[in-house]
Each structure stands twice: as structure tokens, then as C-alpha cells.
PDB file of C-alpha atoms in Angstrom:
ATOM      1  CA  MET A   5     138.702  43.287 109.623  1.00 39.00           C
ATOM      2  CA  GLU A   6     139.459  40.547 110.944  1.00 43.00           C
ATOM      3  CA  ASN A   7     139.445  38.055 107.962  1.00 51.00           C
ATOM      4  CA  LEU A   8     142.515  38.774 106.896  1.00 72.00           C
ATOM      5  CA  LYS A   9     144.705  35.937 107.714  1.00 80.00           C
ATOM      6  CA  LYS A  10     147.756  36.319 109.682  1.00 88.00           C
ATOM      7  CA  THR A  11     149.109  32.664 109.397  1.00 91.00           C
ATOM      8  CA  GLY A  12     147.976  30.785 106.584  1.00 92.00           C
ATOM      9  CA  HIS A  13     149.264  28.948 103.260  1.00 95.00           C
ATOM     10  CA  ILE A  14     148.514  26.707 100.258  1.00 95.00           C
ATOM     11  CA  GLN A  15     150.585  24.353  98.462  1.00 94.00           C
ATOM     12  CA  ILE A  16     149.896  23.909  94.937  1.00 91.00           C
ATOM     13  CA  PRO A  17     151.123  20.308  93.102  1.00 89.00           C
ATOM     14  CA  PHE A  18     153.154  21.985  90.461  1.00 93.00           C
ATOM     15  CA  GLY A  19     154.482  19.712  87.010  1.00 93.00           C
ATOM     16  CA  THR A  20     157.935  18.609  89.023  1.00 95.00           C
ATOM     17  CA  LEU A  21     157.009  21.488  90.954  1.00 97.00           C
ATOM     18  CA  GLU A  22     155.532  22.219  93.866  1.00 96.00           C
ATOM     19  CA  LEU A  23     154.236  25.286  95.028  1.00 97.00           C
ATOM     20  CA  VAL A  24     153.386  26.513  97.981  1.00 98.00           C
ATOM     21  CA  LEU A  25     151.832  29.855  98.684  1.00 97.00           C
ATOM     22  CA  LEU A  26     152.233  31.688 102.329  1.00 98.00           C
ATOM     23  CA  THR A  27     150.506  34.688 104.093  1.00 97.00           C
ATOM     24  CA  ASP A  28     153.111  36.535 106.521  1.00 97.00           C
ATOM     25  CA  GLY A  29     149.819  38.813 107.774  1.00 97.00           C
ATOM     26  CA  TYR A  30     148.354  41.666 106.653  1.00 96.00           C
ATOM     27  CA  PHE A  31     148.842  45.130 106.917  1.00 92.00           C
ATOM     28  CA  THR A  32     147.050  48.622 107.223  1.00 92.00           C
ATOM     29  CA  LEU A  33     146.260  52.513 106.467  1.00 90.00           C
ATOM     30  CA  GLU A  34     143.579  54.106 107.804  1.00 90.00           C
ATOM     31  CA  ALA A  35     142.607  55.889 104.053  1.00 91.00           C
ATOM     32  CA  LEU A  36     143.658  54.857 100.851  1.00 93.00           C
ATOM     33  CA  GLN A  37     144.634  57.956  99.485  1.00 95.00           C
ATOM     34  CA  PRO A  38     147.058  59.602  98.962  1.00 95.00           C
ATOM     35  CA  ILE A  39     149.266  56.125  99.334  1.00 96.00           C
ATOM     36  CA  LEU A  40     146.964  54.388  96.806  1.00 96.00           C
ATOM     37  CA  ALA A  41     145.222  57.136  93.874  1.00 97.00           C
ATOM     38  CA  PRO A  42     147.389  60.306  94.685  1.00 96.00           C
ATOM     39  CA  ASN A  43     145.898  63.567  93.094  1.00 93.00           C
ATOM     40  CA  ILE A  44     142.844  61.602  92.506  1.00 97.00           C
ATOM     41  CA  PRO A  45     139.389  63.628  93.316  1.00 97.00           C
ATOM     42  CA  ALA A  46     137.995  61.555  96.540  1.00 96.00           C
ATOM     43  CA  GLN A  47     134.692  61.484  94.528  1.00 96.00           C
ATOM     44  CA  LEU A  48     135.167  59.214  91.583  1.00 96.00           C
ATOM     45  CA  VAL A  49     137.623  56.629  93.709  1.00 96.00           C
ATOM     46  CA  GLU A  50     135.042  56.312  96.664  1.00 96.00           C
ATOM     47  CA  ARG A  51     132.810  55.629  93.360  1.00 96.00           C
ATOM     48  CA  GLU A  52     135.230  53.232  92.008  1.00 94.00           C
ATOM     49  CA  LEU A  53     135.446  51.515  95.950  1.00 95.00           C
ATOM     50  CA  ASP A  54     131.700  51.326  95.896  1.00 95.00           C
ATOM     51  CA  ARG A  55     132.021  49.758  92.632  1.00 93.00           C
ATOM     52  CA  LEU A  56     134.376  47.604  93.625  1.00 92.00           C
ATOM     53  CA  SER A  57     133.004  46.223  96.400  1.00 92.00           C
ATOM     54  CA  LEU A  58     135.518  47.306  98.631  1.00 91.00           C
ATOM     55  CA  ALA A  59     135.858  49.019 101.398  1.00 90.00           C
ATOM     56  CA  ARG A  60     135.803  53.501 101.199  1.00 88.00           C
ATOM     57  CA  LYS A  61     137.841  54.134 105.043  1.00 86.00           C
ATOM     58  CA  ILE A  62     140.864  51.502 105.797  1.00 88.00           C
ATOM     59  CA  TYR A  63     143.008  49.982 103.549  1.00 91.00           C
ATOM     60  CA  GLN A  64     144.483  46.957 104.165  1.00 91.00           C
ATOM     61  CA  ALA A  65     146.048  44.573 102.443  1.00 93.00           C
ATOM     62  CA  PRO A  66     147.899  40.768 102.561  1.00 96.00           C
ATOM     63  CA  ILE A  67     151.256  40.024 101.768  1.00 97.00           C
ATOM     64  CA  ILE A  68     151.008  36.588 100.532  1.00 98.00           C
ATOM     65  CA  ILE A  69     155.118  34.887 100.148  1.00 98.00           C
ATOM     66  CA  MET A  70     155.152  32.670  97.314  1.00 98.00           C
ATOM     67  CA  LEU A  71     157.905  29.293  97.895  1.00 98.00           C
ATOM     68  CA  VAL A  72     159.002  27.284  95.226  1.00 98.00           C
ATOM     69  CA  LYS A  73     160.505  23.142  96.004  1.00 98.00           C
ATOM     70  CA  HIS A  74     162.461  22.184  93.215  1.00 97.00           C
ATOM     71  CA  GLN A  75     164.072  18.652  94.474  1.00 94.00           C
ATOM     72  CA  ASP A  76     166.158  19.480  96.957  1.00 96.00           C
ATOM     73  CA  ARG A  77     165.820  22.981  96.739  1.00 98.00           C
ATOM     74  CA  TYR A  78     162.995  25.030  99.036  1.00 98.00           C
ATOM     75  CA  ILE A  79     163.128  28.070  96.771  1.00 98.00           C
ATOM     76  CA  LEU A  80     161.619  31.571  99.280  1.00 98.00           C
ATOM     77  CA  ILE A  81     161.070  34.337  97.593  1.00 98.00           C
ATOM     78  CA  ASP A  82     160.763  37.557  99.931  1.00 98.00           C
ATOM     79  CA  THR A  83     160.649  37.422 103.391  1.00 98.00           C
ATOM     80  CA  GLY A  84     157.145  40.336 104.565  1.00 98.00           C
ATOM     81  CA  GLU A  85     157.819  41.878 107.182  1.00 97.00           C
ATOM     82  CA  GLY A  86     159.247  40.158 110.197  1.00 97.00           C
ATOM     83  CA  HIS A  87     159.170  41.748 112.878  1.00 96.00           C
ATOM     84  CA  TYR A  88     159.070  45.783 111.766  1.00 96.00           C
ATOM     85  CA  ASP A  89     154.971  45.633 112.036  1.00 92.00           C
ATOM     86  CA  THR A  90     154.234  42.301 114.702  1.00 91.00           C
ATOM     87  CA  GLU A  91     150.685  43.658 115.072  1.00 91.00           C
ATOM     88  CA  ASN A  92     148.965  41.630 111.757  1.00 94.00           C
ATOM     89  CA  ALA A  93     151.433  40.832 109.825  1.00 96.00           C
ATOM     90  CA  GLY A  94     155.661  39.499 110.490  1.00 96.00           C
ATOM     91  CA  ASN A  95     153.982  35.351 110.977  1.00 97.00           C
ATOM     92  CA  LEU A  96     155.458  34.451 107.783  1.00 98.00           C
ATOM     93  CA  LYS A  97     158.144  31.402 109.963  1.00 97.00           C
ATOM     94  CA  ILE A  98     154.451  30.489 111.788  1.00 97.00           C
ATOM     95  CA  SER A  99     153.367  29.677 108.362  1.00 97.00           C
ATOM     96  CA  LEU A 100     156.007  27.809 106.974  1.00 98.00           C
ATOM     97  CA  LEU A 101     156.129  25.940 110.002  1.00 97.00           C
ATOM     98  CA  LEU A 102     151.955  25.541 109.794  1.00 96.00           C
ATOM     99  CA  ALA A 103     152.995  23.623 106.016  1.00 97.00           C
ATOM    100  CA  GLY A 104     155.807  21.619 107.763  1.00 97.00           C
ATOM    101  CA  ILE A 105     158.943  23.743 106.044  1.00 98.00           C
ATOM    102  CA  ASN A 106     161.429  24.569 109.072  1.00 98.00           C
ATOM    103  CA  PRO A 107     163.098  27.953 108.520  1.00 97.00           C
ATOM    104  CA  ASN A 108     166.166  26.083 108.511  1.00 98.00           C
ATOM    105  CA  GLN A 109     165.382  24.455 105.591  1.00 98.00           C
ATOM    106  CA  ILE A 110     165.755  26.737 103.112  1.00 98.00           C
ATOM    107  CA  THR A 111     168.253  26.716 100.675  1.00 98.00           C
ATOM    108  CA  ASP A 112     168.374  30.550  98.467  1.00 98.00           C
ATOM    109  CA  ILE A 113     165.932  34.102  98.882  1.00 98.00           C
ATOM    110  CA  ILE A 114     164.778  35.442  95.858  1.00 98.00           C
ATOM    111  CA  ILE A 115     164.181  38.972  96.510  1.00 98.00           C
ATOM    112  CA  THR A 116     161.926  41.077  94.316  1.00 98.00           C
ATOM    113  CA  HIS A 117     162.374  44.362  95.364  1.00 98.00           C
ATOM    114  CA  ALA A 118     164.216  45.646  98.574  1.00 98.00           C
ATOM    115  CA  HIS A 119     159.984  47.151 100.467  1.00 98.00           C
ATOM    116  CA  ARG A 120     159.593  46.977 103.783  1.00 97.00           C
ATOM    117  CA  ASP A 121     157.795  44.105 103.795  1.00 97.00           C
ATOM    118  CA  HIS A 122     159.413  41.807 100.791  1.00 98.00           C
ATOM    119  CA  ILE A 123     162.370  42.647 102.670  1.00 98.00           C
ATOM    120  CA  GLY A 124     161.038  42.854 107.305  1.00 98.00           C
ATOM    121  CA  GLY A 125     161.262  39.068 107.008  1.00 98.00           C
ATOM    122  CA  ILE A 126     165.319  38.900 106.494  1.00 98.00           C
ATOM    123  CA  LEU A 127     166.948  39.599 109.112  1.00 98.00           C
ATOM    124  CA  ASN A 128     165.646  39.366 113.307  1.00 97.00           C
ATOM    125  CA  SER A 129     164.863  41.755 115.435  1.00 96.00           C
ATOM    126  CA  GLU A 130     168.774  41.176 117.083  1.00 96.00           C
ATOM    127  CA  GLY A 131     170.311  41.512 113.491  1.00 96.00           C
ATOM    128  CA  SER A 132     170.665  37.515 113.173  1.00 96.00           C
ATOM    129  CA  PRO A 133     169.282  35.720 109.986  1.00 97.00           C
ATOM    130  CA  ASN A 134     166.274  33.581 109.983  1.00 98.00           C
ATOM    131  CA  TYR A 135     167.486  31.403 107.002  1.00 98.00           C
ATOM    132  CA  PRO A 136     170.101  31.238 108.172  1.00 97.00           C
ATOM    133  CA  ASN A 137     170.737  28.434 104.990  1.00 98.00           C
ATOM    134  CA  ALA A 138     169.717  30.566 102.740  1.00 98.00           C
ATOM    135  CA  THR A 139     171.385  32.404 100.412  1.00 98.00           C
ATOM    136  CA  TYR A 140     170.010  35.000  99.499  1.00 98.00           C
ATOM    137  CA  TYR A 141     169.303  36.836  94.983  1.00 98.00           C
ATOM    138  CA  ILE A 142     168.562  40.119  93.723  1.00 98.00           C
ATOM    139  CA  ALA A 143     168.849  42.096  90.739  1.00 98.00           C
ATOM    140  CA  LYS A 144     171.849  44.351  90.046  1.00 98.00           C
ATOM    141  CA  PRO A 145     170.156  47.338  89.253  1.00 98.00           C
ATOM    142  CA  GLU A 146     167.732  46.997  92.523  1.00 98.00           C
ATOM    143  CA  PHE A 147     171.287  46.448  94.858  1.00 98.00           C
ATOM    144  CA  GLU A 148     172.720  49.492  92.916  1.00 98.00           C
ATOM    145  CA  PHE A 149     169.330  51.360  93.579  1.00 98.00           C
ATOM    146  CA  TRP A 150     169.461  51.291  97.508  1.00 98.00           C
ATOM    147  CA  MET A 151     173.351  50.583  97.966  1.00 97.00           C
ATOM    148  CA  SER A 152     173.200  54.384  95.751  1.00 97.00           C
ATOM    149  CA  GLU A 153     175.086  57.643  97.067  1.00 94.00           C
ATOM    150  CA  ASN A 154     171.241  58.881  96.483  1.00 93.00           C
ATOM    151  CA  PRO A 155     168.501  57.126  95.526  1.00 97.00           C
ATOM    152  CA  ASP A 156     166.305  59.502  93.812  1.00 97.00           C
ATOM    153  CA  PHE A 157     163.357  59.110  94.502  1.00 97.00           C
ATOM    154  CA  SER A 158     162.164  62.586  92.608  1.00 97.00           C
ATOM    155  CA  GLN A 159     159.419  60.912  90.326  1.00 98.00           C
ATOM    156  CA  SER A 160     157.624  59.845  93.157  1.00 97.00           C
ATOM    157  CA  LYS A 161     154.684  61.674  94.718  1.00 97.00           C
ATOM    158  CA  ASN A 162     156.218  61.558  97.382  1.00 96.00           C
ATOM    159  CA  PRO A 163     159.999  61.112  97.413  1.00 95.00           C
ATOM    160  CA  GLU A 164     159.867  61.483 101.512  1.00 95.00           C
ATOM    161  CA  ILE A 165     158.324  57.419 101.656  1.00 94.00           C
ATOM    162  CA  GLY A 166     161.154  56.052  99.698  1.00 91.00           C
ATOM    163  CA  ARG A 167     163.686  58.242 102.245  1.00 94.00           C
ATOM    164  CA  THR A 168     162.447  56.956 105.257  1.00 93.00           C
ATOM    165  CA  SER A 169     163.386  52.746 104.829  1.00 93.00           C
ATOM    166  CA  LEU A 170     166.558  53.966 103.348  1.00 96.00           C
ATOM    167  CA  ASP A 171     168.675  52.919 107.045  1.00 96.00           C
ATOM    168  CA  LEU A 172     166.558  49.737 107.034  1.00 97.00           C
ATOM    169  CA  ILE A 173     167.778  48.988 102.834  1.00 98.00           C
ATOM    170  CA  LYS A 174     171.365  50.043 103.251  1.00 97.00           C
ATOM    171  CA  ASN A 175     171.553  48.080 106.105  1.00 97.00           C
ATOM    172  CA  THR A 176     169.988  44.407 105.608  1.00 98.00           C
ATOM    173  CA  LEU A 177     171.333  44.617 102.171  1.00 98.00           C
ATOM    174  CA  GLN A 178     175.079  45.707 104.113  1.00 98.00           C
ATOM    175  CA  ALA A 179     174.201  42.461 106.704  1.00 98.00           C
ATOM    176  CA  ILE A 180     173.689  39.814 103.705  1.00 98.00           C
ATOM    177  CA  GLU A 181     175.947  40.637 101.163  1.00 97.00           C
ATOM    178  CA  PRO A 182     178.725  37.601 101.634  1.00 97.00           C
ATOM    179  CA  LYS A 183     175.951  35.571 101.380  1.00 98.00           C
ATOM    180  CA  LEU A 184     174.333  37.930  97.965  1.00 98.00           C
ATOM    181  CA  GLN A 185     174.610  37.631  94.627  1.00 98.00           C
ATOM    182  CA  LEU A 186     173.389  39.903  92.655  1.00 98.00           C
ATOM    183  CA  PHE A 187     171.203  38.869  88.604  1.00 98.00           C
ATOM    184  CA  ASP A 188     170.373  40.445  85.565  1.00 98.00           C
ATOM    185  CA  PRO A 189     166.554  41.275  85.232  1.00 98.00           C
ATOM    186  CA  GLY A 190     166.003  38.335  82.536  1.00 98.00           C
ATOM    187  CA  ASP A 191     168.106  35.560  84.017  1.00 98.00           C
ATOM    188  CA  GLN A 192     166.114  32.373  84.565  1.00 98.00           C
ATOM    189  CA  LEU A 193     167.207  30.948  88.139  1.00 98.00           C
ATOM    190  CA  PHE A 194     167.387  27.506  89.469  1.00 97.00           C
ATOM    191  CA  SER A 195     166.205  25.783  85.824  1.00 97.00           C
ATOM    192  CA  CYS A 196     162.818  27.168  86.597  1.00 98.00           C
ATOM    193  CA  ILE A 197     162.220  30.731  87.555  1.00 98.00           C
ATOM    194  CA  ASP A 198     162.783  33.847  84.817  1.00 98.00           C
ATOM    195  CA  THR A 199     163.177  36.849  85.389  1.00 98.00           C
ATOM    196  CA  GLU A 200     161.675  39.713  84.192  1.00 98.00           C
ATOM    197  CA  LEU A 201     161.490  43.677  85.078  1.00 98.00           C
ATOM    198  CA  ALA A 202     159.207  46.087  86.036  1.00 98.00           C
ATOM    199  CA  PRO A 203     160.551  49.595  86.987  1.00 98.00           C
ATOM    200  CA  GLY A 204     158.813  51.135  88.435  1.00 98.00           C
ATOM    201  CA  HIS A 205     157.600  51.011  91.584  1.00 98.00           C
ATOM    202  CA  THR A 206     161.256  50.409  93.181  1.00 98.00           C
ATOM    203  CA  PRO A 207     164.043  50.475  89.871  1.00 98.00           C
ATOM    204  CA  GLY A 208     164.626  46.701  90.099  1.00 98.00           C
ATOM    205  CA  HIS A 209     161.669  45.771  90.597  1.00 98.00           C
ATOM    206  CA  ILE A 210     161.052  42.332  88.946  1.00 98.00           C
ATOM    207  CA  ILE A 211     158.936  40.288  88.496  1.00 98.00           C
ATOM    208  CA  TYR A 212     158.941  36.459  87.811  1.00 98.00           C
ATOM    209  CA  THR A 213     157.539  32.929  86.080  1.00 98.00           C
ATOM    210  CA  VAL A 214     157.884  29.478  87.439  1.00 98.00           C
ATOM    211  CA  LYS A 215     157.634  26.990  84.568  1.00 97.00           C
ATOM    212  CA  SER A 216     156.912  23.448  85.337  1.00 96.00           C
ATOM    213  CA  GLY A 217     156.433  21.162  81.778  1.00 93.00           C
ATOM    214  CA  ASP A 218     153.707  22.940  80.373  1.00 93.00           C
ATOM    215  CA  LYS A 219     152.925  24.911  83.591  1.00 95.00           C
ATOM    216  CA  THR A 220     153.392  28.794  83.945  1.00 97.00           C
ATOM    217  CA  ILE A 221     152.596  31.117  86.473  1.00 98.00           C
ATOM    218  CA  THR A 222     153.758  34.631  86.908  1.00 98.00           C
ATOM    219  CA  ASN A 223     153.895  36.049  90.085  1.00 98.00           C
ATOM    220  CA  LEU A 224     153.347  39.859  89.616  1.00 98.00           C
ATOM    221  CA  VAL A 225     154.319  41.088  92.789  1.00 98.00           C
ATOM    222  CA  ASP A 226     154.034  44.726  93.153  1.00 98.00           C
ATOM    223  CA  LEU A 227     152.745  45.569  89.768  1.00 98.00           C
ATOM    224  CA  ILE A 228     149.488  45.894  90.988  1.00 97.00           C
ATOM    225  CA  HIS A 229     148.201  46.214  95.429  1.00 96.00           C
ATOM    226  CA  SER A 230     144.547  46.382  95.243  1.00 95.00           C
ATOM    227  CA  PRO A 231     141.396  45.653  92.682  1.00 94.00           C
ATOM    228  CA  LEU A 232     141.407  48.849  92.701  1.00 95.00           C
ATOM    229  CA  LEU A 233     144.198  49.085  90.610  1.00 95.00           C
ATOM    230  CA  LEU A 234     143.012  46.558  87.973  1.00 95.00           C
ATOM    231  CA  SER A 235     140.531  48.855  86.967  1.00 94.00           C
ATOM    232  CA  GLN A 236     142.240  52.100  86.971  1.00 95.00           C
ATOM    233  CA  PRO A 237     145.623  51.051  86.686  1.00 96.00           C
ATOM    234  CA  HIS A 238     146.997  55.229  85.819  1.00 96.00           C
ATOM    235  CA  TRP A 239     146.335  56.661  89.495  1.00 97.00           C
ATOM    236  CA  GLY A 240     149.388  54.627  90.969  1.00 97.00           C
ATOM    237  CA  THR A 241     150.626  55.159  94.668  1.00 98.00           C
ATOM    238  CA  GLN A 242     152.830  56.848  95.854  1.00 97.00           C
ATOM    239  CA  TRP A 243     155.274  53.892  96.871  1.00 97.00           C
ATOM    240  CA  ASP A 244     156.196  53.892  92.885  1.00 98.00           C
ATOM    241  CA  ILE A 245     159.406  55.444  92.985  1.00 98.00           C
ATOM    242  CA  ASN A 246     158.657  56.530  89.271  1.00 98.00           C
ATOM    243  CA  PHE A 247     155.107  56.948  88.930  1.00 98.00           C
ATOM    244  CA  GLU A 248     154.341  57.591  85.461  1.00 98.00           C
ATOM    245  CA  GLN A 249     157.176  54.726  83.983  1.00 98.00           C
ATOM    246  CA  ALA A 250     155.141  52.334  86.605  1.00 98.00           C
ATOM    247  CA  VAL A 251     151.528  53.103  85.182  1.00 98.00           C
ATOM    248  CA  ASP A 252     152.924  52.213  82.082  1.00 98.00           C
ATOM    249  CA  ILE A 253     154.198  48.852  82.439  1.00 98.00           C
ATOM    250  CA  ARG A 254     151.383  47.468  84.705  1.00 98.00           C
ATOM    251  CA  ILE A 255     149.416  48.639  81.699  1.00 96.00           C
ATOM    252  CA  LYS A 256     151.328  47.128  79.448  1.00 97.00           C
ATOM    253  CA  ILE A 257     152.216  44.169  81.246  1.00 97.00           C
ATOM    254  CA  LEU A 258     148.413  43.625  82.402  1.00 97.00           C
ATOM    255  CA  GLU A 259     147.200  43.571  78.787  1.00 95.00           C
ATOM    256  CA  ARG A 260     149.287  40.866  77.809  1.00 97.00           C
ATOM    257  CA  CYS A 261     148.750  38.515  80.820  1.00 97.00           C
ATOM    258  CA  HIS A 262     144.477  39.446  79.840  1.00 96.00           C
ATOM    259  CA  LYS A 263     145.349  38.623  76.354  1.00 95.00           C
ATOM    260  CA  GLU A 264     147.020  35.596  77.360  1.00 97.00           C
ATOM    261  CA  GLY A 265     145.421  34.113  80.134  1.00 96.00           C
ATOM    262  CA  THR A 266     148.132  33.879  81.616  1.00 97.00           C
ATOM    263  CA  LEU A 267     147.461  32.701  85.905  1.00 97.00           C
ATOM    264  CA  VAL A 268     149.131  35.417  87.944  1.00 98.00           C
ATOM    265  CA  ILE A 269     149.402  36.172  91.442  1.00 97.00           C
ATOM    266  CA  ALA A 270     150.109  39.257  93.250  1.00 97.00           C
ATOM    267  CA  SER A 271     151.371  39.746  96.841  1.00 97.00           C
ATOM    268  CA  HIS A 272     148.978  42.477  97.640  1.00 97.00           C
ATOM    269  CA  MET A 273     145.673  40.862  95.969  1.00 95.00           C
ATOM    270  CA  PRO A 274     143.374  39.580  98.479  1.00 93.00           C
ATOM    271  CA  TRP A 275     144.175  35.959  99.846  1.00 93.00           C
ATOM    272  CA  PRO A 276     145.392  34.050  97.964  1.00 93.00           C
ATOM    273  CA  GLY A 277     146.263  35.984  95.247  1.00 94.00           C
ATOM    274  CA  ILE A 278     145.989  34.276  92.679  1.00 96.00           C
ATOM    275  CA  GLY A 279     143.851  34.469  90.019  1.00 96.00           C
ATOM    276  CA  PHE A 280     143.055  35.684  85.889  1.00 97.00           C
ATOM    277  CA  ILE A 281     143.613  39.352  84.987  1.00 97.00           C
ATOM    278  CA  GLY A 282     140.165  40.347  83.368  1.00 95.00           C
ATOM    279  CA  LYS A 283     138.154  43.016  81.635  1.00 90.00           C
ATOM    280  CA  LEU A 284     135.327  44.427  81.813  1.00 81.00           C
ATOM    281  CA  ARG A 285     132.724  44.304  78.599  1.00 72.00           C
ATOM    282  CA  GLY A 286     132.728  46.832  77.046  1.00 62.00           C
ATOM    283  CA  ARG A 287     134.913  48.952  78.925  1.00 66.00           C
ATOM    284  CA  GLN A 288     138.831  49.175  79.054  1.00 69.00           C
ATOM    285  CA  GLN A 289     138.990  47.963  82.728  1.00 84.00           C
ATOM    286  CA  TRP A 290     140.333  44.554  84.014  1.00 93.00           C
ATOM    287  CA  GLU A 291     139.556  43.469  86.875  1.00 93.00           C
ATOM    288  CA  TRP A 292     140.574  40.357  89.439  1.00 94.00           C
ATOM    289  CA  VAL A 293     139.284  37.238  88.436  1.00 94.00           C
ATOM    290  CA  PRO A 294     139.775  34.901  91.804  1.00 93.00           C
ATOM    291  CA  LYS A 295     141.211  31.050  90.726  1.00 90.00           C
ATOM    292  CA  SER A 296     138.905  28.506  92.545  1.00 77.00           C
ATOM    293  CA  PHE A 297     140.648  26.472  94.449  1.00 66.00           C
ATOM    294  CA  ILE A 298     138.025  23.271  95.999  1.00 50.00           C
TER     295      ILE A 298
END
């Protein structure tokens, strides 16, 4: 599916701020199940994929990163795959350069959670920082979970998935620890970014809302990975460390965003990943409503 973008950006004026949506590329799975919709009968999943005009076999998802320009700060939120996947991803630095931003200009990096496709671009293949002038920020419960002696994956549908990246995550967080600041979920960062705990995917997974005057946009990050999880939020993913908690928080936040008409972005929705949470008429099913760009 070569129409997925490997590099690119969209610049969005946003009150006194400027938002830049950047693509790191995309990741591919040979099959959607069992990573998404584990334990759901294949016929039900195929029927829903057909209804949503999504591929039955190969699952591909963008990796979308937000940058916030605020006064003299360049605030990058997550860093993509980096050198861990150079076939279809790891292109964030190129997208930044195409947007006229040098990686050395990045002053701050917020880590929404510590999965590889969100922290893989922090260090290069030699272990040196890709953004040498940045200070890093991560929620306390996220840091404490991954740095604990025995992180608990027992509430996952596939505990081994969580364990496979433990060394990578610990090594990355240890490497940046001298420049790493911990925050409490709910804290406001840089006077324009509100953080909110949305646990389940990981214990310290945050979503965040960028504000400027009367403008707001909420990044749902990994609350959803596909339009499939909007129409069937209880189907969940094996990536969720606490599966049932992730289902509960997904339903709660999606309903809130729908009722409030919130403009949202999500890290793995169809590029550029910005839109609204709609609901099918006569059904208790949400749907993705892309925002139009001219």
C-alpha cells in the first residue's frame, strides 16, 4: 500500500501557537488479528473491516507526531521508530527538515508513553541523542512502571509483547535520565499543553490537549489504533498492558469527545490523523470524521 506517506508535514496556525503534524512513516503487520481484536471471531472482524472499507489482511498504520511551536520553544511530542524500523518508518528527522526545522532546534520532547514507535527516535544507532538540545518529560507512573524491577503484564492479552521491548525502553530512559523531568498526569506543561492520564495501553499513557485562546485540540495518542477501534472499542489490542482498563478508558474518552465535539488527533489514524469522533445514526458506534484541509 504505497500511498501511505513516509515523509511529510502539515503546518496549522493555532492562535498564538503553530502546530506541525509530521509523519515518521508507517508500520505494517501481516495480519490485523490477533494484535487487534484478539479473541474476536474472524468472521465478525472481516465483516466490520468490509463495512469500514479497511483491508482484511495486511494492517498498516501511520506514525504521526505533533510539534508545538510556542514562543521560542520547539516542543516535539514523541519521536517515532528511529533506527529500529528504517524500511517504512524512522523518517521524523527528514519530515522536520522538510518543515524547515533542524533537529538541533528542538528544545523539549514530551514522551506520551514508552512504546518503541514513540521513543525509538530519541537515540541514534550509536546511542547518541538525535535531538541534543532537548529536555525530556514523561509521566511519573510511566517512568516508574518501565523502570521497576518486574513490570506487570499479567492483565495483557499477550504478556510477551510487552516484555519484548523492556531492554530497549530501560536503556533509552536511562540514557536520557540526566535530562529527564517527571510530571504528574494532569499537570500543564509550557502553559499551553494539558496532560491527562489515559491508562490501560500503558500505566502512564497520557493524552494531551493543546490550548491557545479559545482553540483546543486533543491528541488521543494510542487510545485508538484504527477506525476499527472506534466502531468496536471493546475489541481492544494485545498492545494494551491492561486490556480491560484500556477498553473502559477508550469508551469513556471517545464518548466525551463525541459529546463535546472535540477536535482530535490520534497517532495511528489515517494521515494526517486529525478529525472528530462521530456516531452512526441509530447505533451506539463511533466513527472517524476526518477534518477537511484546503
